[in-house]
XYZ file of C-alpha atoms in Angstrom:
319
model
C 0.000 0.000 0.000
C 1.221 3.503 -0.815
C 2.046 5.814 2.100
C -0.476 8.336 0.774
C -3.358 5.842 0.836
C -6.624 7.753 0.996
C -8.871 5.027 2.357
C -9.031 2.394 5.108
C -11.299 -0.627 5.321
C -12.927 -1.219 8.708
C -14.181 -4.419 10.261
C -17.613 -5.751 9.386
C -19.631 -7.006 12.332
C -20.639 -10.099 10.418
C -20.852 -11.392 6.858
C -24.335 -12.644 7.630
C -26.792 -9.797 6.999
C -29.267 -10.796 9.713
C -26.540 -11.080 12.349
C -25.062 -7.787 11.268
C -28.453 -6.123 11.723
C -28.590 -7.505 15.267
C -25.210 -5.920 16.024
C -26.318 -2.619 14.486
C -29.543 -2.616 16.481
C -27.600 -3.308 19.679
C -25.132 -0.497 18.963
C -27.910 1.917 18.067
C -29.846 1.141 21.257
C -26.722 1.613 23.386
C -25.922 4.847 21.564
C -29.408 6.298 22.029
C -29.402 5.302 25.703
C -26.034 7.023 26.162
C -27.097 10.212 24.397
C -30.439 10.383 26.217
C -28.993 9.735 29.669
C -26.206 12.281 29.332
C -28.519 14.915 27.846
C -30.802 14.470 30.845
C -27.821 15.138 33.150
C -26.864 18.248 31.145
C -30.402 19.654 31.156
C -30.840 18.875 34.861
C -27.674 20.745 35.828
C -28.289 23.616 33.398
C -31.896 24.357 34.392
C -31.801 23.824 38.162
C -29.882 26.606 39.919
C -29.580 24.396 43.014
C -27.167 22.270 40.991
C -24.953 25.186 39.976
C -22.090 23.950 42.154
C -18.580 22.731 41.226
C -19.484 19.042 41.568
C -22.394 19.261 39.129
C -20.475 21.633 36.853
C -17.834 18.917 36.444
C -20.541 16.276 36.053
C -22.128 18.262 33.218
C -18.758 18.485 31.457
C -18.315 14.731 31.913
C -21.702 14.177 30.264
C -20.697 16.365 27.290
C -17.462 14.442 26.860
C -19.307 11.126 27.055
C -21.654 12.241 24.280
C -18.667 13.269 22.187
C -16.759 10.006 22.638
C -19.617 7.760 21.478
C -20.674 10.144 18.690
C -17.204 9.930 17.138
C -17.391 6.171 16.484
C -20.955 4.805 16.632
C -22.765 6.794 13.870
C -20.041 5.965 11.322
C -20.135 2.267 12.256
C -23.926 2.153 11.964
C -23.882 4.050 8.644
C -21.278 1.686 7.167
C -23.266 -1.355 8.245
C -26.587 -0.068 6.931
C -25.071 0.896 3.569
C -23.037 -2.338 3.505
C -19.716 -0.515 3.135
C -16.478 -0.787 5.081
C -14.409 2.199 4.067
C -13.400 5.368 5.868
C -11.313 8.089 4.281
C -7.782 8.821 5.460
C -8.832 12.242 6.778
C -11.891 10.688 8.423
C -9.683 8.144 10.170
C -7.323 10.897 11.373
C -10.265 12.913 12.707
C -11.748 9.873 14.421
C -8.476 9.059 16.201
C -7.913 12.680 17.224
C -11.390 13.220 18.658
C -11.741 9.811 20.292
C -8.365 10.041 22.076
C -9.242 13.614 23.055
C -12.539 12.640 24.668
C -11.011 9.525 26.216
C -8.208 11.525 27.832
C -10.626 14.238 28.914
C -12.703 11.663 30.799
C -9.698 10.438 32.775
C -8.488 13.959 33.553
C -11.944 15.193 34.507
C -12.627 12.234 36.784
C -9.332 13.042 38.529
C -10.406 16.672 38.976
C -13.754 15.488 40.354
C -11.887 13.381 42.931
C -10.028 16.501 44.064
C -13.330 18.367 44.296
C -14.762 15.666 46.595
C -11.567 15.735 48.671
C -11.837 19.477 49.288
C -15.591 19.273 49.985
C -15.237 16.543 52.624
C -11.779 17.114 54.104
C -11.770 20.951 54.003
C -15.464 21.924 54.017
C -14.878 25.363 55.556
C -12.518 26.361 52.748
C -14.465 24.676 49.950
C -16.097 27.794 48.499
C -12.820 29.697 48.598
C -10.785 26.916 46.931
C -13.376 25.674 44.440
C -14.631 29.065 43.297
C -15.963 29.765 39.817
C -12.610 31.028 38.517
C -10.719 27.978 39.815
C -13.266 25.560 38.333
C -13.107 27.297 34.962
C -9.298 27.081 34.966
C -9.464 23.374 35.819
C -11.864 22.628 32.970
C -9.849 24.680 30.475
C -6.673 22.900 31.584
C -8.364 19.521 31.080
C -9.548 20.399 27.568
C -6.252 21.980 26.462
C -3.940 19.322 27.919
C -5.963 16.393 26.577
C -6.267 18.002 23.134
C -2.478 18.411 22.975
C -2.108 14.781 24.073
C -4.564 13.647 21.381
C -2.721 15.712 18.770
C 0.568 14.072 19.767
C -0.937 10.564 19.514
C -2.559 11.302 16.163
C 0.577 12.843 14.681
C 2.789 9.965 15.806
C 0.303 7.383 14.513
C -0.219 8.824 11.036
C 3.383 9.751 10.286
C 4.027 6.000 10.202
C 3.817 4.329 6.760
C 1.177 1.600 6.707
C 1.738 -1.738 5.019
C -1.961 -2.532 4.867
C -5.213 -0.597 4.848
C -7.399 -3.203 6.576
C -8.193 -2.267 10.187
C -9.517 -5.158 12.281
C -11.843 -2.938 14.296
C -15.122 -1.181 13.554
C -13.451 2.214 13.970
C -9.919 3.617 13.699
C -8.356 2.463 16.962
C -4.665 3.179 17.585
C -3.583 -0.367 18.626
C -5.112 -1.809 15.451
C -3.587 0.940 13.306
C -0.167 0.167 14.782
C -0.760 -3.462 13.908
C -0.845 -2.604 10.191
C 2.113 -0.222 10.379
C 5.300 -1.260 8.646
C 7.497 -3.319 10.954
C 9.860 -1.433 13.255
C 8.516 2.009 12.412
C 6.025 2.517 15.240
C 8.390 2.534 18.231
C 7.790 6.241 18.858
C 4.020 5.847 19.075
C 4.440 2.896 21.444
C 6.524 5.204 23.607
C 3.779 7.824 23.523
C 1.178 5.199 24.489
C 3.402 4.054 27.358
C 3.816 7.671 28.508
C 0.049 8.154 28.484
C -0.324 4.901 30.426
C 2.067 6.245 33.063
C 0.057 9.477 33.301
C -3.179 7.486 33.628
C -1.625 5.357 36.351
C -0.583 8.555 38.104
C -4.164 9.813 37.921
C -5.375 6.519 39.331
C -2.833 6.673 42.182
C -3.887 10.262 42.940
C -7.548 9.232 43.059
C -6.787 6.268 45.351
C -4.778 8.418 47.777
C -7.483 11.073 47.663
C -10.202 8.589 48.503
C -8.191 7.086 51.332
C -8.157 10.579 52.847
C -11.841 11.036 52.060
C -12.954 7.766 53.651
C -10.790 8.503 56.710
C -12.549 11.856 57.057
C -15.987 10.295 56.491
C -15.456 7.782 59.298
C -14.858 10.687 61.665
C -18.245 12.271 60.896
C -20.393 11.697 64.006
C -23.735 11.708 62.185
C -24.816 8.550 60.364
C -26.821 10.678 57.942
C -23.767 12.818 57.276
C -21.645 9.775 56.494
C -24.281 8.431 54.120
C -24.534 11.779 52.318
C -20.763 12.012 51.918
C -20.485 8.449 50.621
C -23.395 8.935 48.217
C -21.325 11.476 46.266
C -18.050 9.516 46.434
C -18.915 5.880 45.724
C -20.438 6.534 42.244
C -17.438 8.593 41.194
C -14.930 6.001 42.392
C -16.787 3.148 40.694
C -17.028 5.060 37.387
C -13.347 5.982 37.450
C -12.176 2.455 38.280
C -14.318 0.817 35.594
C -13.253 3.315 32.947
C -9.509 3.248 33.669
C -9.198 -0.537 33.969
C -11.047 -1.214 30.718
C -9.095 1.436 28.784
C -5.772 0.163 30.138
C -6.664 -3.416 29.269
C -7.710 -2.454 25.732
C -4.621 -0.369 24.933
C -1.867 -2.272 26.731
C -2.730 -5.856 25.837
C -1.342 -7.327 22.572
C -3.767 -7.027 19.674
C -4.624 -10.065 17.578
C -3.792 -10.354 13.894
C -7.309 -11.476 13.085
C -10.725 -10.079 14.014
C -11.980 -11.576 17.265
C -15.103 -11.389 19.376
C -12.914 -10.587 22.398
C -11.644 -7.383 20.730
C -15.204 -6.362 19.931
C -16.437 -7.005 23.488
C -13.511 -5.177 25.104
C -14.071 -2.207 22.797
C -17.736 -2.060 23.785
C -16.822 -2.248 27.478
C -14.454 0.715 27.512
C -15.846 2.901 24.715
C -19.622 2.611 25.182
C -20.514 1.158 28.568
C -18.869 3.832 30.795
C -20.531 6.770 28.956
C -23.838 4.883 29.040
C -23.608 3.909 32.719
C -22.356 7.264 34.053
C -25.807 8.935 34.034
C -27.427 5.844 35.568
C -24.855 5.603 38.347
C -24.948 9.287 39.216
C -28.734 9.650 38.978
C -29.463 6.508 40.997
C -27.005 7.371 43.790
C -27.573 11.126 43.892
C -30.751 12.446 45.483
C -30.379 15.978 44.060
C -30.125 14.657 40.505
C -33.141 12.385 41.000
C -35.250 15.242 42.365
C -34.289 17.545 39.491
C -35.002 14.872 36.886
C -38.424 14.278 38.468
C -39.169 18.012 38.330
C -38.144 18.187 34.680
C -40.282 15.154 33.875
C -43.405 16.510 35.559
C -42.846 19.945 34.029
C -42.595 18.376 30.564
C -45.754 16.336 31.192
C -47.623 19.421 32.391
C -46.489 21.431 29.371
C -47.571 18.623 27.057
C -51.018 18.390 28.653
C -51.416 22.165 28.515
C -50.477 22.241 24.807
C -52.847 19.353 24.038
C -55.765 21.003 25.905
C -55.107 24.341 24.214
C -55.048 22.772 20.759
C -58.266 20.891 21.528
C -60.026 24.060 22.675
C -58.838 25.965 19.609
C -60.143 23.232 17.309
C -63.467 23.222 19.149
């Protein structure tokens, strides 16, 4: 294959049309669930001024990043399957890698920032408003977006400066490990180094979160009120579970050796780290967080009331 190849061929879910439609339907359902759940979180935080706090500000940004990460890969995969095509342009593949790595890195960085927010709120409650003020939160979010975009740019540049010896990617989207697998032998050492560096940074984030939560749980155990301990844990346990699930699945997907042939294991692992965390985040946070549940209930009843009012008005006008 020429180095200036303008097209890649992605993995088909199945050569059997009926089975492929089952995979597409599954992906589409998961995608719609992810989009709907995260949009609900965004609307809840945006329209309820009681939720205009640093914790929910970060949660809203996490929801936006989750929408972005699944929107980069799922629509293209569904479109290719429906139209029975496999190709993606070279520029489309570059864009997909850039945006997916950007959103993936942003999730890890933002979850680390959210751990720090919980640490300040529980271990230094009297200084919380001074430390986590609007200006500080804005700087944190901007730092997350800028740093992860630079990281994604570095990964993308290192990946696509490598000449490829094949244009068949054994994955349903342009994933870096599978792109490195088709790179010409011995020419992708630099990108492996970049991946290893990112893995070290991710491990550092994980270590920071673990140390932070050791301090948090130590502080929670000192709270005399049972209700106070429950309230503190209700905001920490979901975050810790989301972070652990996300980081372990990403690390397993990117650090394990990739197979030379398409495999069901690759497909399942990709679903676990790329789709399940963004889909489960809204469920975990809404189920464990009373404020989110109350706001969602208010939005639901308001929407129902508005719908009934519109229906009654239209009926009266027709009469």
